Coordinates of C-alpha atoms and ligand atoms in Angstrom, one line a residue:
M1 CA 46.1 -124.5 -275.8
Y2 CA 46.2 -120.7 -276.6
C3 CA 43.5 -118.3 -276.5
N4 CA 43.9 -115.9 -279.4
K5 CA 41.9 -113.3 -277.6
C6 CA 43.2 -112.8 -274.3
G7 CA 46.5 -115.1 -274.4
N8 CA 45.4 -117.5 -271.9
Q9 CA 47.5 -120.7 -271.9
N10 CA 46.1 -122.2 -268.7
I11 CA 44.2 -125.4 -269.6
A12 CA 41.9 -125.1 -266.6
Y13 CA 40.1 -122.0 -268.2
F14 CA 39.2 -123.8 -271.3
G15 CA 35.7 -125.5 -271.6
K16 CA 33.6 -127.1 -274.5
D17 CA 30.5 -125.6 -275.6
K18 CA 27.6 -127.8 -277.0
F19 CA 29.1 -128.0 -280.4
N20 CA 32.1 -129.5 -278.9
Q21 CA 34.3 -126.4 -279.8
Y22 CA 36.6 -125.0 -277.2
Y23 CA 36.1 -121.6 -275.6
C24 CA 38.1 -119.5 -273.0
R25 CA 36.4 -118.8 -269.8
K26 CA 39.2 -116.4 -268.9
C27 CA 37.7 -113.7 -271.4
I28 CA 34.3 -114.8 -271.9
E29 CA 32.8 -111.5 -270.6
F30 CA 34.5 -109.5 -273.3
N31 CA 32.4 -110.0 -276.2
G32 CA 31.3 -107.0 -277.7
L33 CA 31.8 -105.5 -281.3
S34 CA 35.3 -104.6 -282.6
A35 CA 36.0 -101.3 -283.7
Q36 CA 36.3 -100.5 -287.5
K37 CA 39.6 -98.9 -288.5
A38 CA 39.3 -95.1 -289.2
I39 CA 40.2 -93.4 -292.2
K40 CA 42.4 -90.4 -291.1
E41 CA 41.7 -87.2 -292.7
N42 CA 44.6 -84.9 -293.7
K43 CA 43.5 -81.9 -291.4
I44 CA 45.3 -79.5 -289.1
Y45 CA 44.7 -79.9 -285.4
T46 CA 45.5 -77.4 -282.9
L47 CA 46.1 -77.4 -279.0
S48 CA 44.4 -74.8 -276.9
L49 CA 45.1 -74.5 -273.3
N50 CA 44.1 -71.7 -271.1
Y51 CA 47.0 -72.2 -268.7
S52 CA 50.6 -72.8 -269.2
L53 CA 52.8 -75.7 -268.1
S54 CA 55.6 -75.4 -265.7
P55 CA 59.1 -75.5 -267.0
K56 CA 59.6 -79.0 -265.8
Q57 CA 56.3 -80.1 -267.2
N58 CA 57.5 -78.5 -270.7
E59 CA 60.7 -80.2 -270.7
L60 CA 59.0 -83.8 -270.1
S61 CA 56.4 -82.9 -272.5
N62 CA 59.0 -82.4 -275.0
A63 CA 60.9 -85.6 -274.1
I64 CA 57.9 -87.7 -274.4
K65 CA 57.0 -86.2 -277.9
K66 CA 60.5 -86.9 -278.9
S67 CA 60.4 -90.6 -277.5
F68 CA 57.2 -91.2 -279.4
S69 CA 58.5 -89.7 -282.9
S70 CA 61.5 -91.9 -282.5
N71 CA 59.0 -94.9 -282.2
K72 CA 60.1 -95.8 -278.5
N73 CA 57.6 -96.7 -275.6
C74 CA 57.6 -94.4 -272.8
L75 CA 57.1 -94.5 -269.0
V76 CA 56.7 -91.5 -267.0
Y77 CA 56.9 -91.6 -263.2
A78 CA 55.3 -88.4 -262.2
V79 CA 54.4 -87.7 -258.5
C80 CA 50.8 -87.3 -257.6
G81 CA 49.8 -83.6 -258.3
A82 CA 52.6 -83.3 -261.1
G83 CA 50.0 -82.6 -263.8
K84 CA 50.4 -85.9 -265.7
T85 CA 47.9 -85.6 -268.2
E86 CA 48.9 -82.4 -269.7
L87 CA 52.5 -83.9 -270.3
V88 CA 51.0 -85.9 -273.3
Y89 CA 49.1 -83.0 -274.9
E90 CA 51.9 -82.2 -277.3
T91 CA 52.4 -85.9 -278.4
I92 CA 48.9 -86.3 -278.9
L93 CA 48.8 -83.2 -281.1
Y94 CA 51.8 -84.5 -283.0
A95 CA 50.2 -87.9 -283.5
L96 CA 47.1 -86.3 -284.8
N97 CA 48.7 -84.2 -287.2
N98 CA 50.4 -87.2 -288.6
Q99 CA 47.4 -89.0 -289.1
K100 CA 48.2 -91.3 -286.4
Q101 CA 45.3 -93.3 -284.4
V102 CA 45.3 -91.8 -280.6
G103 CA 43.7 -93.8 -277.6
F104 CA 44.0 -93.0 -274.0
C105 CA 43.0 -95.7 -271.5
V106 CA 42.5 -95.8 -267.7
P107 CA 41.3 -98.7 -265.5
R108 CA 38.2 -96.8 -263.9
K109 CA 35.3 -95.6 -265.9
D110 CA 35.2 -92.5 -263.6
V111 CA 38.4 -91.3 -264.8
V112 CA 37.4 -91.6 -268.4
I113 CA 34.3 -89.5 -267.8
E114 CA 36.5 -86.9 -265.9
L115 CA 38.9 -86.8 -268.7
E116 CA 36.5 -86.3 -271.6
P117 CA 35.6 -82.6 -271.3
R118 CA 39.0 -81.8 -270.5
I119 CA 40.5 -83.5 -273.8
K120 CA 37.6 -81.9 -275.7
V121 CA 38.5 -78.5 -274.7
A122 CA 42.2 -79.1 -275.5
F123 CA 41.4 -80.6 -278.9
K124 CA 38.6 -78.6 -280.5
E125 CA 39.1 -79.8 -284.0
A126 CA 39.3 -83.5 -283.0
K127 CA 36.4 -86.0 -282.6
V128 CA 36.9 -87.2 -278.9
I129 CA 34.8 -90.3 -278.2
S130 CA 34.6 -92.3 -274.7
V131 CA 34.1 -95.9 -274.6
Y132 CA 33.3 -97.9 -271.4
G133 CA 30.9 -100.3 -269.8
E134 CA 27.4 -99.0 -270.7
H135 CA 28.7 -96.5 -273.1
S136 CA 30.0 -98.4 -276.3
E137 CA 27.8 -97.2 -279.3
V138 CA 30.4 -95.1 -281.1
L139 CA 33.9 -97.0 -281.1
T140 CA 35.8 -94.7 -283.6
G141 CA 37.1 -91.2 -283.4
D142 CA 40.3 -89.1 -283.7
I143 CA 41.2 -89.6 -279.9
I144 CA 39.4 -92.5 -278.1
L145 CA 39.2 -92.4 -274.4
L146 CA 38.5 -95.8 -272.9
T147 CA 38.7 -98.1 -269.8
T148 CA 41.3 -101.0 -270.0
H149 CA 38.1 -103.3 -270.1
Q150 CA 37.2 -101.9 -273.4
L151 CA 40.8 -102.6 -275.1
Y152 CA 39.7 -105.8 -276.5
R153 CA 37.6 -104.1 -279.1
Y154 CA 40.8 -102.5 -280.5
N155 CA 43.2 -105.1 -281.9
D156 CA 46.4 -103.9 -283.4
Y157 CA 44.8 -100.4 -283.6
F158 CA 46.5 -97.4 -281.8
D159 CA 49.7 -95.7 -283.2
L160 CA 49.7 -94.0 -279.8
L161 CA 48.2 -95.5 -276.8
I162 CA 48.4 -93.7 -273.4
I163 CA 47.7 -95.4 -270.3
D164 CA 47.4 -93.6 -266.9
E165 CA 47.3 -95.5 -263.5
A166 CA 48.5 -98.7 -264.9
D167 CA 49.2 -99.6 -261.4
A168 CA 45.4 -99.3 -260.3
F169 CA 42.8 -101.9 -259.7
P170 CA 41.4 -103.6 -261.9
Y171 CA 44.3 -103.4 -264.5
K172 CA 47.2 -103.9 -262.0
N173 CA 48.3 -107.6 -262.3
N174 CA 45.2 -108.6 -264.5
F175 CA 46.5 -110.9 -267.1
V176 CA 43.8 -110.4 -269.5
L177 CA 43.6 -106.6 -269.5
N178 CA 47.4 -106.5 -269.7
H179 CA 47.2 -108.7 -272.7
F180 CA 44.4 -106.6 -274.3
F181 CA 46.7 -103.5 -273.7
K182 CA 49.6 -105.0 -275.5
K183 CA 47.5 -106.5 -278.4
A184 CA 45.8 -102.9 -279.0
I185 CA 49.0 -101.3 -279.5
K186 CA 50.1 -100.8 -283.2
G187 CA 52.7 -98.1 -282.6
N188 CA 53.9 -97.2 -279.1
Y189 CA 52.6 -96.4 -275.8
V190 CA 53.2 -93.9 -273.3
M191 CA 52.5 -95.0 -269.6
L192 CA 51.9 -92.4 -266.8
S193 CA 51.9 -93.4 -263.2
A194 CA 52.7 -91.7 -259.7
T195 CA 53.3 -95.4 -258.3
P196 CA 54.8 -97.3 -261.3
L197 CA 55.1 -100.9 -260.6
E198 CA 58.6 -102.3 -260.7
Q199 CA 57.9 -104.7 -263.7
N200 CA 56.7 -102.0 -265.7
I201 CA 60.0 -99.9 -265.1
K202 CA 62.1 -103.0 -265.8
E203 CA 60.5 -103.7 -269.1
I204 CA 61.1 -100.3 -270.3
V205 CA 64.7 -100.3 -269.2
Q206 CA 65.3 -103.6 -270.8
N207 CA 64.0 -102.8 -274.1
C208 CA 66.0 -99.5 -274.1
D209 CA 62.8 -97.4 -274.3
T210 CA 62.3 -93.9 -272.6
Y211 CA 62.0 -93.8 -268.8
L212 CA 61.3 -90.3 -267.4
T213 CA 60.6 -88.9 -264.2
L214 CA 59.0 -85.9 -262.7
M215 CA 59.5 -85.4 -259.0
T216 CA 58.0 -82.0 -258.4
R217 CA 54.2 -81.2 -258.1
Y218 CA 53.2 -78.5 -260.7
H219 CA 52.9 -75.8 -258.0
N220 CA 56.8 -76.7 -257.1
H221 CA 55.9 -77.3 -253.5
P222 CA 56.6 -80.4 -251.7
L223 CA 54.4 -83.7 -251.5
I224 CA 52.9 -83.7 -247.9
V225 CA 54.8 -86.1 -245.7
P226 CA 52.3 -88.2 -243.5
K227 CA 52.4 -88.0 -239.8
V228 CA 52.4 -91.5 -238.4
I229 CA 50.7 -92.1 -235.1
I230 CA 51.3 -95.5 -233.7
N231 CA 49.2 -96.6 -230.8
P232 CA 47.9 -100.0 -230.1
F233 CA 44.7 -98.9 -228.0
L234 CA 43.7 -95.4 -228.7
L235 CA 43.3 -95.0 -232.4
K236 CA 39.8 -93.7 -232.0
M237 CA 40.8 -91.0 -229.7
Y238 CA 43.2 -89.5 -232.0
L239 CA 40.8 -89.9 -234.8
F240 CA 38.3 -87.7 -232.7
Y241 CA 41.0 -85.4 -231.9
Y242 CA 41.8 -84.5 -235.4
L243 CA 38.4 -84.5 -236.6
Y244 CA 37.7 -81.6 -233.9
K245 CA 40.6 -79.9 -234.9
Y246 CA 39.8 -79.7 -238.7
K247 CA 36.0 -79.0 -237.7
K248 CA 37.3 -76.1 -235.9
S249 CA 39.3 -74.6 -238.8
G250 CA 36.6 -75.7 -241.3
F251 CA 38.7 -78.1 -243.5
P252 CA 37.2 -80.8 -245.3
V253 CA 38.4 -84.3 -244.1
L254 CA 38.6 -87.7 -245.9
I255 CA 38.8 -90.6 -243.2
F256 CA 40.1 -93.8 -245.0
V257 CA 39.1 -97.3 -243.4
P258 CA 40.1 -100.6 -244.6
T259 CA 36.8 -102.4 -245.7
I260 CA 33.2 -101.4 -246.4
E261 CA 31.8 -102.8 -243.3
E262 CA 34.1 -100.7 -241.4
V263 CA 33.2 -97.6 -243.4
E264 CA 29.5 -98.1 -242.4
T265 CA 30.3 -98.8 -238.6
M266 CA 32.9 -95.9 -238.5
Y267 CA 30.4 -93.5 -239.8
K268 CA 27.6 -94.4 -237.4
S269 CA 30.2 -93.9 -234.5
I270 CA 31.5 -90.6 -235.7
S271 CA 28.2 -89.2 -236.9
I272 CA 27.0 -89.2 -233.2
F273 CA 29.5 -86.5 -232.3
F274 CA 30.1 -85.0 -235.9
K275 CA 27.3 -83.8 -238.0
K276 CA 27.8 -82.7 -241.7
G277 CA 29.3 -85.9 -242.9
N278 CA 28.5 -89.0 -244.8
Y279 CA 30.2 -92.2 -246.3
V280 CA 31.0 -93.7 -249.6
H281 CA 32.3 -96.9 -250.8
S282 CA 32.4 -98.9 -254.1
K283 CA 29.0 -100.4 -253.5
K284 CA 27.1 -97.1 -252.6
I285 CA 24.9 -96.1 -255.3
D286 CA 24.5 -92.6 -254.7
R287 CA 28.3 -92.1 -254.1
D288 CA 29.0 -89.9 -257.3
K289 CA 26.4 -87.3 -255.8
I290 CA 27.8 -87.7 -252.3
I291 CA 31.6 -87.0 -253.6
N292 CA 30.1 -83.8 -255.7
D293 CA 28.3 -82.6 -252.6
F294 CA 31.4 -83.1 -250.5
K295 CA 33.4 -81.1 -252.9
K296 CA 30.8 -78.3 -252.9
G297 CA 31.1 -78.2 -249.0
K298 CA 28.0 -79.8 -248.2
Y299 CA 29.7 -82.3 -246.1
Q300 CA 32.6 -81.6 -243.8
Y301 CA 34.0 -85.1 -243.9
L302 CA 33.4 -88.3 -245.8
V303 CA 34.4 -91.8 -244.3
T304 CA 35.6 -93.8 -247.4
S305 CA 37.1 -97.0 -248.4
S306 CA 39.8 -97.1 -250.9
V307 CA 37.4 -96.0 -253.7
L308 CA 38.7 -92.4 -253.1
E309 CA 42.4 -93.4 -253.2
R310 CA 43.1 -91.6 -256.5
G311 CA 41.9 -88.9 -258.7
V312 CA 40.0 -86.7 -256.3
T313 CA 41.4 -83.0 -256.0
I314 CA 39.6 -80.9 -253.3
K315 CA 40.7 -77.5 -252.0
N316 CA 42.2 -77.7 -248.2
L317 CA 41.4 -81.2 -248.0
Q318 CA 42.9 -83.0 -244.9
V319 CA 43.3 -86.9 -244.9
I320 CA 43.3 -89.5 -242.1
V321 CA 44.0 -93.1 -242.8
Y322 CA 42.5 -95.2 -239.9
K323 CA 44.5 -98.5 -239.5
A324 CA 46.9 -97.3 -242.1
D325 CA 48.9 -100.7 -241.1
D326 CA 46.0 -102.8 -242.4
T327 CA 47.5 -105.3 -245.3
I328 CA 45.0 -103.7 -247.8
Y329 CA 47.2 -100.7 -247.9
D330 CA 50.5 -101.5 -249.8
S331 CA 52.9 -98.4 -250.3
S332 CA 51.3 -97.4 -253.5
A333 CA 47.9 -96.8 -252.0
L334 CA 49.3 -94.9 -249.0
I335 CA 51.2 -92.7 -251.3
Q336 CA 48.4 -92.2 -253.7
I337 CA 46.1 -91.5 -250.5
S338 CA 48.7 -88.9 -249.2
G339 CA 48.6 -87.3 -252.7
R340 CA 45.0 -86.2 -252.4
V341 CA 46.3 -83.2 -249.9
G342 CA 48.0 -80.1 -251.2
R343 CA 47.1 -80.4 -254.7
K344 CA 46.0 -76.8 -255.4
I345 CA 48.3 -73.9 -256.1
D346 CA 46.7 -71.7 -253.7
A347 CA 46.3 -74.5 -251.0
W348 CA 49.3 -76.4 -251.4
N349 CA 49.6 -77.3 -247.6
G350 CA 47.7 -79.9 -245.5
Q351 CA 48.0 -82.9 -243.2
V352 CA 48.0 -86.6 -243.8
I353 CA 47.7 -88.6 -240.6
F354 CA 48.4 -92.2 -240.7
L355 CA 46.9 -93.9 -237.6
C356 CA 48.2 -97.4 -236.8
Q357 CA 48.7 -100.0 -234.1
K358 CA 52.1 -100.7 -235.5
N359 CA 54.6 -99.8 -238.2
N360 CA 55.0 -101.9 -241.1
S361 CA 57.0 -102.1 -244.3
S362 CA 54.2 -100.6 -246.4
I363 CA 54.2 -97.4 -244.4
T364 CA 58.1 -97.1 -244.2
D365 CA 58.3 -97.6 -247.9
A366 CA 55.6 -94.8 -248.6
L367 CA 57.5 -92.4 -246.3
I368 CA 60.8 -93.2 -247.9
K369 CA 59.5 -92.7 -251.5
I370 CA 57.6 -89.4 -250.7
K371 CA 60.8 -87.8 -248.8
E372 CA 62.8 -89.0 -251.7
A373 CA 60.6 -87.1 -254.2
N374 CA 60.7 -84.0 -251.9
S375 CA 64.5 -83.8 -252.2
Y376 CA 64.2 -82.8 -255.7
V377 CA 62.1 -79.9 -254.8
Ligands
ZN1 ZN1 40.7 -116.2 -273.6

């Protein structure tokens, strides 16, 4: 038994419908229209950026283009705040001007929405479209931005398929989505990650494809090394101490807690003493608005689940991870969370506090990787 669509071979996932035909339960939710092949026009595309890349970004950008033009796949390990997206612009431009079909996929829809205006500004002549959950009326364009959930619509389709955050939920370790990704590639892929999976690095190395690293942030200041506070009993006291400290200096703070339930109870207990706060998690309906208000300075702190682990950039942000030793945080999550701090060129400093009852291997591993990257600065 083999499902043509998702590659499933596990017999337990096959069922029979009322016409006695087999169907696959593993990919049953992916049932929308497939994209038509677009006819490529012979037009000239340009790249317009109102900033310039750092010398290191430039070097990487050239190496990625060279890799793609020699028909190789490429994995780019670039630390949080290195400016990953910009690294592929020259390669996209090269592909467009060679009548190649370009796709850019990410696990989460929020990132697609955030990416669209940036790509549109950079590639003015290109038809840039976004495809995600409730947004799939138009499926063809010069540059297709999409969630990994929509890749099933594009079979053997992309000459250049870029994937960012391949190590993020829900793509990470998802058999069906990983299969869709492979099937959607006609040419080559470029994978970008600040915390790449071992298996992805292995695959690149084994196939003699291109493995590139960018260990410095675009502003050339080091990553923030978390301060680890281990105390079996007084974590809340430390939390309040740091909250008070940041409140006095007027810095915005994200407080990460392990579960949705804990987000709500934590907010309740903090908000008695600290006003101007709010909380978010994946099930909070008005979360986008709250996050935007936080960015605008309406709140001084947000209690959050791992939903804000990636993708947020806020000036002068400080981060506290409450129960950093909880099993929900692997080393990648801790690195990504720490990577939220010090992202701005005029605010490259800040604090990351790990509050935990005991040390563990995820914390140790995260610290080793952050310090290792900093040895390149
Ligand atoms: Zn299937």
